[in-house]
Amino acid sequence: MAPTRWPPLLLLLLFLLAAATATATATGNALPPEPKPARWPDVFHARLFTNLTNHSAASTGPPLRVADLYYDWSRRRNLNLIRYQLAAADDPLYDVEWDNGTTFYFDSRSCRTERFPVGVLRPGWLADGGGVVYLGRWRTGGIECDVWDKLGFVVYYQEVATGRPVRWNFLDKTGIQQFVMSFEVGVTLEDDSQWQAPAHCFPAAAADEDEEEEEDEEQDEMIKSSYDHIEGVDDGLDAARLLRMLAGAAAF
């Protein structure tokens, strides 16, 4: 009996059907790639809302506040203008951070200087660093977000549709949560006088130097002890510390 001869067209159709079935099976079993966090723009303005009502350990000041964050990586500087609930609009708390590691917290009456040697938060602090775990897609405030954990220290929400930051939650004892109310790429604070620390941030009395050195040592020890739970994680640790500063002088 002669072997069955299949028409060439039918053979081609059977081959294409088998290939399509194999592709569909492989695709169905494969997990979609995890999304990557977006790098921050080099320059942007964000309006942030912070509610510390349930976190008395986070601040000695009023618990409700709005901050205008001016991030300017091109000039290696970062500024938070923080306004408390019902406080005078013309006297906000300034949080000015420079890439040389110096941060000034001041208003019209007082000033405090701190040192964070790693400088201003880098645009790729989340996208490029290690210690980032993708948690999945969650909805917050009606916005669908991709969510990441950074070193067990901060949880970061990013809008799926646009890549804009939506909120971040600190996982330290303060439990601070900040919500991004608006986000404007390319907007900066052009008035350089707003970035300059006032004269009362630079006391001239030499007698104060020893006291300031003691305060600096105490501050360094406090910063170190606050991050003992992630000590030894080199890649991204400094970024996590700096993001804590974005809470806007929470302990002031």
PDB file of C-alpha atoms in Angstrom:
ATOM      1  CA  MET A   1       0.000   0.000   0.000  1.00  0.00           C
ATOM      2  CA  ALA A   2       1.440   3.317  -1.035  1.00  0.00           C
ATOM      3  CA  PRO A   3       2.114   5.842   1.765  1.00  0.00           C
ATOM      4  CA  THR A   4      -0.378   8.662   2.185  1.00  0.00           C
ATOM      5  CA  ARG A   5       0.717  11.828   0.464  1.00  0.00           C
ATOM      6  CA  TRP A   6      -0.478  14.995   2.181  1.00  0.00           C
ATOM      7  CA  PRO A   7      -1.184  17.994   0.000  1.00  0.00           C
ATOM      8  CA  PRO A   8       1.556  20.644   0.455  1.00  0.00           C
ATOM      9  CA  LEU A   9      -0.976  23.307   1.473  1.00  0.00           C
ATOM     10  CA  LEU A  10      -2.426  21.079   4.195  1.00  0.00           C
ATOM     11  CA  LEU A  11       1.057  20.292   5.498  1.00  0.00           C
ATOM     12  CA  LEU A  12       1.802  24.009   5.715  1.00  0.00           C
ATOM     13  CA  LEU A  13      -1.419  24.679   7.626  1.00  0.00           C
ATOM     14  CA  LEU A  14      -0.692  21.852  10.084  1.00  0.00           C
ATOM     15  CA  PHE A  15       2.835  23.187  10.652  1.00  0.00           C
ATOM     16  CA  LEU A  16       1.566  26.714  11.317  1.00  0.00           C
ATOM     17  CA  LEU A  17      -1.095  25.400  13.706  1.00  0.00           C
ATOM     18  CA  ALA A  18       1.485  23.404  15.677  1.00  0.00           C
ATOM     19  CA  ALA A  19       3.807  26.410  15.885  1.00  0.00           C
ATOM     20  CA  ALA A  20       1.004  28.681  17.077  1.00  0.00           C
ATOM     21  CA  THR A  21      -0.037  26.159  19.733  1.00  0.00           C
ATOM     22  CA  ALA A  22       3.531  25.863  21.041  1.00  0.00           C
ATOM     23  CA  THR A  23       3.909  29.647  21.172  1.00  0.00           C
ATOM     24  CA  ALA A  24       0.632  30.106  23.027  1.00  0.00           C
ATOM     25  CA  THR A  25       1.590  27.441  25.556  1.00  0.00           C
ATOM     26  CA  ALA A  26       5.003  28.983  26.188  1.00  0.00           C
ATOM     27  CA  THR A  27       3.529  32.472  26.492  1.00  0.00           C
ATOM     28  CA  GLY A  28       0.853  31.301  28.885  1.00  0.00           C
ATOM     29  CA  ASN A  29       3.421  29.785  31.233  1.00  0.00           C
ATOM     30  CA  ALA A  30       5.898  32.673  31.141  1.00  0.00           C
ATOM     31  CA  LEU A  31       5.685  35.386  33.786  1.00  0.00           C
ATOM     32  CA  PRO A  32       5.575  38.972  32.508  1.00  0.00           C
ATOM     33  CA  PRO A  33       8.747  40.952  33.245  1.00  0.00           C
ATOM     34  CA  GLU A  34       8.670  43.036  36.401  1.00  0.00           C
ATOM     35  CA  PRO A  35       8.373  46.780  35.802  1.00  0.00           C
ATOM     36  CA  LYS A  36      11.333  48.958  36.698  1.00  0.00           C
ATOM     37  CA  PRO A  37      11.047  52.149  38.750  1.00  0.00           C
ATOM     38  CA  ALA A  38      11.506  55.330  36.757  1.00  0.00           C
ATOM     39  CA  ARG A  39      14.460  57.610  37.371  1.00  0.00           C
ATOM     40  CA  TRP A  40      13.532  60.968  38.799  1.00  0.00           C
ATOM     41  CA  PRO A  41      13.743  63.927  36.407  1.00  0.00           C
ATOM     42  CA  ASP A  42      16.793  66.105  37.017  1.00  0.00           C
ATOM     43  CA  VAL A  43      14.516  69.051  37.837  1.00  0.00           C
ATOM     44  CA  PHE A  44      10.966  69.002  39.179  1.00  0.00           C
ATOM     45  CA  HIS A  45       8.543  70.590  41.639  1.00  0.00           C
ATOM     46  CA  ALA A  46       6.215  68.432  43.724  1.00  0.00           C
ATOM     47  CA  ARG A  47       3.541  69.414  46.236  1.00  0.00           C
ATOM     48  CA  LEU A  48       3.575  66.950  49.136  1.00  0.00           C
ATOM     49  CA  PHE A  49       1.052  66.355  51.898  1.00  0.00           C
ATOM     50  CA  THR A  50       2.183  64.796  55.176  1.00  0.00           C
ATOM     51  CA  ASN A  51      -0.088  63.586  57.973  1.00  0.00           C
ATOM     52  CA  LEU A  52       1.625  62.747  61.263  1.00  0.00           C
ATOM     53  CA  THR A  53      -1.528  62.738  63.391  1.00  0.00           C
ATOM     54  CA  ASN A  54      -1.073  59.097  64.366  1.00  0.00           C
ATOM     55  CA  HIS A  55       2.704  59.248  64.637  1.00  0.00           C
ATOM     56  CA  SER A  56       3.560  61.450  67.607  1.00  0.00           C
ATOM     57  CA  ALA A  57       7.128  60.114  67.701  1.00  0.00           C
ATOM     58  CA  ALA A  58       7.816  61.564  64.267  1.00  0.00           C
ATOM     59  CA  SER A  59       7.665  65.237  65.126  1.00  0.00           C
ATOM     60  CA  THR A  60       7.471  67.813  67.863  1.00  0.00           C
ATOM     61  CA  GLY A  61       5.728  70.225  65.484  1.00  0.00           C
ATOM     62  CA  PRO A  62       2.155  70.328  64.136  1.00  0.00           C
ATOM     63  CA  PRO A  63       1.245  66.988  62.534  1.00  0.00           C
ATOM     64  CA  LEU A  64      -0.411  68.279  59.343  1.00  0.00           C
ATOM     65  CA  ARG A  65       1.797  69.949  56.772  1.00  0.00           C
ATOM     66  CA  VAL A  66       2.201  70.739  53.096  1.00  0.00           C
ATOM     67  CA  ALA A  67       5.631  70.928  51.478  1.00  0.00           C
ATOM     68  CA  ASP A  68       6.760  72.327  48.157  1.00  0.00           C
ATOM     69  CA  LEU A  69       9.648  70.136  47.071  1.00  0.00           C
ATOM     70  CA  TYR A  70      12.035  71.683  44.534  1.00  0.00           C
ATOM     71  CA  TYR A  71      14.437  69.013  43.327  1.00  0.00           C
ATOM     72  CA  ASP A  72      17.309  70.393  41.253  1.00  0.00           C
ATOM     73  CA  TRP A  73      19.908  67.751  40.509  1.00  0.00           C
ATOM     74  CA  SER A  74      21.413  69.898  37.748  1.00  0.00           C
ATOM     75  CA  ARG A  75      22.628  72.271  40.484  1.00  0.00           C
ATOM     76  CA  ARG A  76      23.037  69.536  43.090  1.00  0.00           C
ATOM     77  CA  ARG A  77      20.496  70.984  45.507  1.00  0.00           C
ATOM     78  CA  ASN A  78      17.110  70.185  47.005  1.00  0.00           C
ATOM     79  CA  LEU A  79      14.633  72.428  48.831  1.00  0.00           C
ATOM     80  CA  ASN A  80      11.526  71.720  50.884  1.00  0.00           C
ATOM     81  CA  LEU A  81       9.307  74.673  51.814  1.00  0.00           C
ATOM     82  CA  ILE A  82       7.195  73.302  54.657  1.00  0.00           C
ATOM     83  CA  ARG A  83       3.997  74.940  55.865  1.00  0.00           C
ATOM     84  CA  TYR A  84       2.143  73.750  58.935  1.00  0.00           C
ATOM     85  CA  GLN A  85      -1.617  73.831  59.328  1.00  0.00           C
ATOM     86  CA  LEU A  86      -2.858  77.409  59.966  1.00  0.00           C
ATOM     87  CA  ALA A  87       0.730  78.678  60.261  1.00  0.00           C
ATOM     88  CA  ALA A  88       1.791  82.011  58.789  1.00  0.00           C
ATOM     89  CA  ALA A  89       2.072  81.569  55.034  1.00  0.00           C
ATOM     90  CA  ASP A  90       4.989  84.003  54.798  1.00  0.00           C
ATOM     91  CA  ASP A  91       7.211  82.137  57.283  1.00  0.00           C
ATOM     92  CA  PRO A  92       7.580  78.507  56.170  1.00  0.00           C
ATOM     93  CA  LEU A  93      10.188  76.110  57.456  1.00  0.00           C
ATOM     94  CA  TYR A  94      13.030  75.783  54.955  1.00  0.00           C
ATOM     95  CA  ASP A  95      14.843  72.487  54.447  1.00  0.00           C
ATOM     96  CA  VAL A  96      17.741  73.240  52.076  1.00  0.00           C
ATOM     97  CA  GLU A  97      20.005  70.343  51.123  1.00  0.00           C
ATOM     98  CA  TRP A  98      23.318  70.651  49.261  1.00  0.00           C
ATOM     99  CA  ASP A  99      25.435  67.980  47.628  1.00  0.00           C
ATOM    100  CA  ASN A 100      28.386  68.798  49.893  1.00  0.00           C
ATOM    101  CA  GLY A 101      26.407  67.100  52.663  1.00  0.00           C
ATOM    102  CA  THR A 102      25.146  70.229  54.410  1.00  0.00           C
ATOM    103  CA  THR A 103      21.462  70.630  55.250  1.00  0.00           C
ATOM    104  CA  PHE A 104      19.925  73.756  56.778  1.00  0.00           C
ATOM    105  CA  TYR A 105      16.567  73.766  58.569  1.00  0.00           C
ATOM    106  CA  PHE A 106      15.465  77.319  59.284  1.00  0.00           C
ATOM    107  CA  ASP A 107      12.655  79.828  59.561  1.00  0.00           C
ATOM    108  CA  SER A 108      12.696  83.517  60.506  1.00  0.00           C
ATOM    109  CA  ARG A 109      13.584  82.794  64.143  1.00  0.00           C
ATOM    110  CA  SER A 110      15.662  79.636  64.328  1.00  0.00           C
ATOM    111  CA  CYS A 111      18.114  77.480  62.406  1.00  0.00           C
ATOM    112  CA  ARG A 112      19.605  74.016  62.663  1.00  0.00           C
ATOM    113  CA  THR A 113      22.430  72.584  60.571  1.00  0.00           C
ATOM    114  CA  GLU A 114      22.990  68.890  59.921  1.00  0.00           C
ATOM    115  CA  ARG A 115      25.549  66.895  57.976  1.00  0.00           C
ATOM    116  CA  PHE A 116      24.643  64.048  55.621  1.00  0.00           C
ATOM    117  CA  PRO A 117      27.945  63.288  53.848  1.00  0.00           C
ATOM    118  CA  VAL A 118      26.352  61.531  50.868  1.00  0.00           C
ATOM    119  CA  GLY A 119      24.750  64.744  49.617  1.00  0.00           C
ATOM    120  CA  VAL A 120      21.585  65.178  47.550  1.00  0.00           C
ATOM    121  CA  LEU A 121      19.432  62.206  46.592  1.00  0.00           C
ATOM    122  CA  ARG A 122      20.439  60.940  43.123  1.00  0.00           C
ATOM    123  CA  PRO A 123      17.836  60.721  40.317  1.00  0.00           C
ATOM    124  CA  GLY A 124      18.443  56.981  40.087  1.00  0.00           C
ATOM    125  CA  TRP A 125      18.328  56.303  43.824  1.00  0.00           C
ATOM    126  CA  LEU A 126      15.568  53.738  43.264  1.00  0.00           C
ATOM    127  CA  ALA A 127      15.998  52.770  39.613  1.00  0.00           C
ATOM    128  CA  ASP A 128      19.753  52.152  39.735  1.00  0.00           C
ATOM    129  CA  GLY A 129      20.411  51.052  43.298  1.00  0.00           C
ATOM    130  CA  GLY A 130      20.229  47.638  44.917  1.00  0.00           C
ATOM    131  CA  GLY A 131      17.982  46.375  47.670  1.00  0.00           C
ATOM    132  CA  VAL A 132      14.785  47.020  45.668  1.00  0.00           C
ATOM    133  CA  VAL A 133      11.957  44.456  45.772  1.00  0.00           C
ATOM    134  CA  TYR A 134       8.907  44.725  43.519  1.00  0.00           C
ATOM    135  CA  LEU A 135       5.728  44.223  45.559  1.00  0.00           C
ATOM    136  CA  GLY A 136       3.197  44.279  42.725  1.00  0.00           C
ATOM    137  CA  ARG A 137       0.403  46.593  41.614  1.00  0.00           C
ATOM    138  CA  TRP A 138      -1.710  48.280  44.251  1.00  0.00           C
ATOM    139  CA  ARG A 139      -4.284  51.060  44.165  1.00  0.00           C
ATOM    140  CA  THR A 140      -3.927  54.063  46.432  1.00  0.00           C
ATOM    141  CA  GLY A 141      -6.225  57.063  46.304  1.00  0.00           C
ATOM    142  CA  GLY A 142      -7.870  55.539  43.243  1.00  0.00           C
ATOM    143  CA  ILE A 143      -4.537  55.498  41.348  1.00  0.00           C
ATOM    144  CA  GLU A 144      -3.100  52.231  40.042  1.00  0.00           C
ATOM    145  CA  CYS A 145       0.533  52.012  41.095  1.00  0.00           C
ATOM    146  CA  ASP A 146       3.573  49.814  40.800  1.00  0.00           C
ATOM    147  CA  VAL A 147       5.018  49.438  44.295  1.00  0.00           C
ATOM    148  CA  TRP A 148       8.570  48.730  45.468  1.00  0.00           C
ATOM    149  CA  ASP A 149      10.250  48.187  48.818  1.00  0.00           C
ATOM    150  CA  LYS A 150      13.715  49.693  49.310  1.00  0.00           C
ATOM    151  CA  LEU A 151      15.863  47.896  51.891  1.00  0.00           C
ATOM    152  CA  GLY A 152      12.880  47.328  54.175  1.00  0.00           C
ATOM    153  CA  PHE A 153      13.006  51.043  54.916  1.00  0.00           C
ATOM    154  CA  VAL A 154      10.660  52.771  52.493  1.00  0.00           C
ATOM    155  CA  VAL A 155       7.745  51.670  50.287  1.00  0.00           C
ATOM    156  CA  TYR A 156       7.476  53.667  47.065  1.00  0.00           C
ATOM    157  CA  TYR A 157       4.351  54.011  44.887  1.00  0.00           C
ATOM    158  CA  GLN A 158       4.626  54.969  41.196  1.00  0.00           C
ATOM    159  CA  GLU A 159       1.693  55.602  38.871  1.00  0.00           C
ATOM    160  CA  VAL A 160       1.454  52.855  36.248  1.00  0.00           C
ATOM    161  CA  ALA A 161       0.150  55.123  33.490  1.00  0.00           C
ATOM    162  CA  THR A 162       2.732  57.918  33.778  1.00  0.00           C
ATOM    163  CA  GLY A 163       5.634  56.770  35.971  1.00  0.00           C
ATOM    164  CA  ARG A 164       5.045  59.689  38.346  1.00  0.00           C
ATOM    165  CA  PRO A 165       5.643  59.195  42.070  1.00  0.00           C
ATOM    166  CA  VAL A 166       2.396  58.970  44.036  1.00  0.00           C
ATOM    167  CA  ARG A 167       3.434  58.389  47.662  1.00  0.00           C
ATOM    168  CA  TRP A 168       6.100  56.865  49.882  1.00  0.00           C
ATOM    169  CA  ASN A 169       5.833  55.285  53.329  1.00  0.00           C
ATOM    170  CA  PHE A 170       8.728  55.120  55.771  1.00  0.00           C
ATOM    171  CA  LEU A 171       8.977  51.853  57.661  1.00  0.00           C
ATOM    172  CA  ASP A 172      11.013  53.175  60.594  1.00  0.00           C
ATOM    173  CA  LYS A 173       9.493  53.974  63.978  1.00  0.00           C
ATOM    174  CA  THR A 174       8.014  57.256  62.715  1.00  0.00           C
ATOM    175  CA  GLY A 175       5.755  55.590  60.153  1.00  0.00           C
ATOM    176  CA  ILE A 176       5.721  58.788  58.090  1.00  0.00           C
ATOM    177  CA  GLN A 177       3.592  58.752  54.935  1.00  0.00           C
ATOM    178  CA  GLN A 178       3.882  61.392  52.226  1.00  0.00           C
ATOM    179  CA  PHE A 179       1.475  61.887  49.337  1.00  0.00           C
ATOM    180  CA  VAL A 180       2.364  63.595  46.044  1.00  0.00           C
ATOM    181  CA  MET A 181      -0.453  66.017  45.251  1.00  0.00           C
ATOM    182  CA  SER A 182       1.126  67.474  42.090  1.00  0.00           C
ATOM    183  CA  PHE A 183       4.260  66.791  40.061  1.00  0.00           C
ATOM    184  CA  GLU A 184       5.741  69.266  37.556  1.00  0.00           C
ATOM    185  CA  VAL A 185       8.789  68.243  35.539  1.00  0.00           C
ATOM    186  CA  GLY A 186      11.286  70.995  34.713  1.00  0.00           C
ATOM    187  CA  VAL A 187       9.943  73.490  37.272  1.00  0.00           C
ATOM    188  CA  THR A 188      12.471  74.999  39.674  1.00  0.00           C
ATOM    189  CA  LEU A 189      12.668  77.866  42.149  1.00  0.00           C
ATOM    190  CA  GLU A 190      14.626  80.496  40.248  1.00  0.00           C
ATOM    191  CA  ASP A 191      14.997  82.949  43.140  1.00  0.00           C
ATOM    192  CA  ASP A 192      18.456  82.066  44.480  1.00  0.00           C
ATOM    193  CA  SER A 193      17.786  83.985  47.696  1.00  0.00           C
ATOM    194  CA  GLN A 194      15.283  81.270  48.637  1.00  0.00           C
ATOM    195  CA  TRP A 195      18.105  78.736  48.646  1.00  0.00           C
ATOM    196  CA  GLN A 196      20.466  80.705  50.887  1.00  0.00           C
ATOM    197  CA  ALA A 197      20.605  80.093  54.625  1.00  0.00           C
ATOM    198  CA  PRO A 198      20.135  83.323  56.645  1.00  0.00           C
ATOM    199  CA  ALA A 199      22.750  84.945  58.857  1.00  0.00           C
ATOM    200  CA  HIS A 200      21.394  83.389  62.045  1.00  0.00           C
ATOM    201  CA  CYS A 201      22.455  79.986  60.686  1.00  0.00           C
ATOM    202  CA  PHE A 202      26.093  81.078  61.055  1.00  0.00           C
ATOM    203  CA  PRO A 203      26.729  82.187  64.662  1.00  0.00           C
ATOM    204  CA  ALA A 204      30.104  83.883  64.959  1.00  0.00           C
ATOM    205  CA  ALA A 205      30.737  83.253  68.651  1.00  0.00           C
ATOM    206  CA  ALA A 206      33.710  80.943  69.032  1.00  0.00           C
ATOM    207  CA  ALA A 207      32.358  79.805  72.384  1.00  0.00           C
ATOM    208  CA  ASP A 208      29.608  77.950  70.579  1.00  0.00           C
ATOM    209  CA  GLU A 209      31.981  75.769  68.567  1.00  0.00           C
ATOM    210  CA  ASP A 210      32.561  73.140  71.261  1.00  0.00           C
ATOM    211  CA  GLU A 211      28.846  72.853  71.927  1.00  0.00           C
ATOM    212  CA  GLU A 212      28.131  72.503  68.207  1.00  0.00           C
ATOM    213  CA  GLU A 213      30.722  69.733  67.903  1.00  0.00           C
ATOM    214  CA  GLU A 214      29.046  67.827  70.735  1.00  0.00           C
ATOM    215  CA  GLU A 215      25.656  68.258  69.062  1.00  0.00           C
ATOM    216  CA  ASP A 216      27.101  67.002  65.766  1.00  0.00           C
ATOM    217  CA  GLU A 217      28.473  63.901  67.490  1.00  0.00           C
ATOM    218  CA  GLU A 218      25.104  63.232  69.114  1.00  0.00           C
ATOM    219  CA  GLN A 219      23.354  63.700  65.769  1.00  0.00           C
ATOM    220  CA  ASP A 220      25.769  61.315  64.013  1.00  0.00           C
ATOM    221  CA  GLU A 221      25.153  58.683  66.675  1.00  0.00           C
ATOM    222  CA  MET A 222      21.386  59.139  66.359  1.00  0.00           C
ATOM    223  CA  ILE A 223      21.555  58.725  62.579  1.00  0.00           C
ATOM    224  CA  LYS A 224      23.697  55.601  62.930  1.00  0.00           C
ATOM    225  CA  SER A 225      21.435  53.970  65.503  1.00  0.00           C
ATOM    226  CA  SER A 226      18.347  54.693  63.417  1.00  0.00           C
ATOM    227  CA  TYR A 227      19.688  52.529  60.604  1.00  0.00           C
ATOM    228  CA  ASP A 228      21.248  49.643  62.506  1.00  0.00           C
ATOM    229  CA  HIS A 229      18.532  47.333  61.167  1.00  0.00           C
ATOM    230  CA  ILE A 230      19.920  47.683  57.636  1.00  0.00           C
ATOM    231  CA  GLU A 231      23.603  47.980  58.520  1.00  0.00           C
ATOM    232  CA  GLY A 232      25.792  46.041  56.127  1.00  0.00           C
ATOM    233  CA  VAL A 233      23.648  46.702  53.074  1.00  0.00           C
ATOM    234  CA  ASP A 234      26.034  48.907  51.141  1.00  0.00           C
ATOM    235  CA  ASP A 235      24.289  49.474  47.825  1.00  0.00           C
ATOM    236  CA  GLY A 236      21.486  51.985  48.267  1.00  0.00           C
ATOM    237  CA  LEU A 237      21.834  52.564  52.012  1.00  0.00           C
ATOM    238  CA  ASP A 238      22.747  56.217  51.584  1.00  0.00           C
ATOM    239  CA  ALA A 239      19.769  56.722  49.282  1.00  0.00           C
ATOM    240  CA  ALA A 240      17.448  55.302  51.918  1.00  0.00           C
ATOM    241  CA  ARG A 241      18.878  57.686  54.495  1.00  0.00           C
ATOM    242  CA  LEU A 242      18.420  60.626  52.180  1.00  0.00           C
ATOM    243  CA  LEU A 243      14.855  59.768  51.291  1.00  0.00           C
ATOM    244  CA  ARG A 244      14.104  59.958  55.009  1.00  0.00           C
ATOM    245  CA  MET A 245      15.038  63.634  54.732  1.00  0.00           C
ATOM    246  CA  LEU A 246      12.271  64.142  52.193  1.00  0.00           C
ATOM    247  CA  ALA A 247       9.837  63.944  55.086  1.00  0.00           C
ATOM    248  CA  GLY A 248      10.797  67.580  55.531  1.00  0.00           C
ATOM    249  CA  ALA A 249      12.440  68.119  58.909  1.00  0.00           C
ATOM    250  CA  ALA A 250      10.084  65.646  60.545  1.00  0.00           C
ATOM    251  CA  ALA A 251      11.873  65.838  63.880  1.00  0.00           C
ATOM    252  CA  PHE A 252      12.180  69.640  63.909  1.00  0.00           C
TER     253      PHE A 252
END
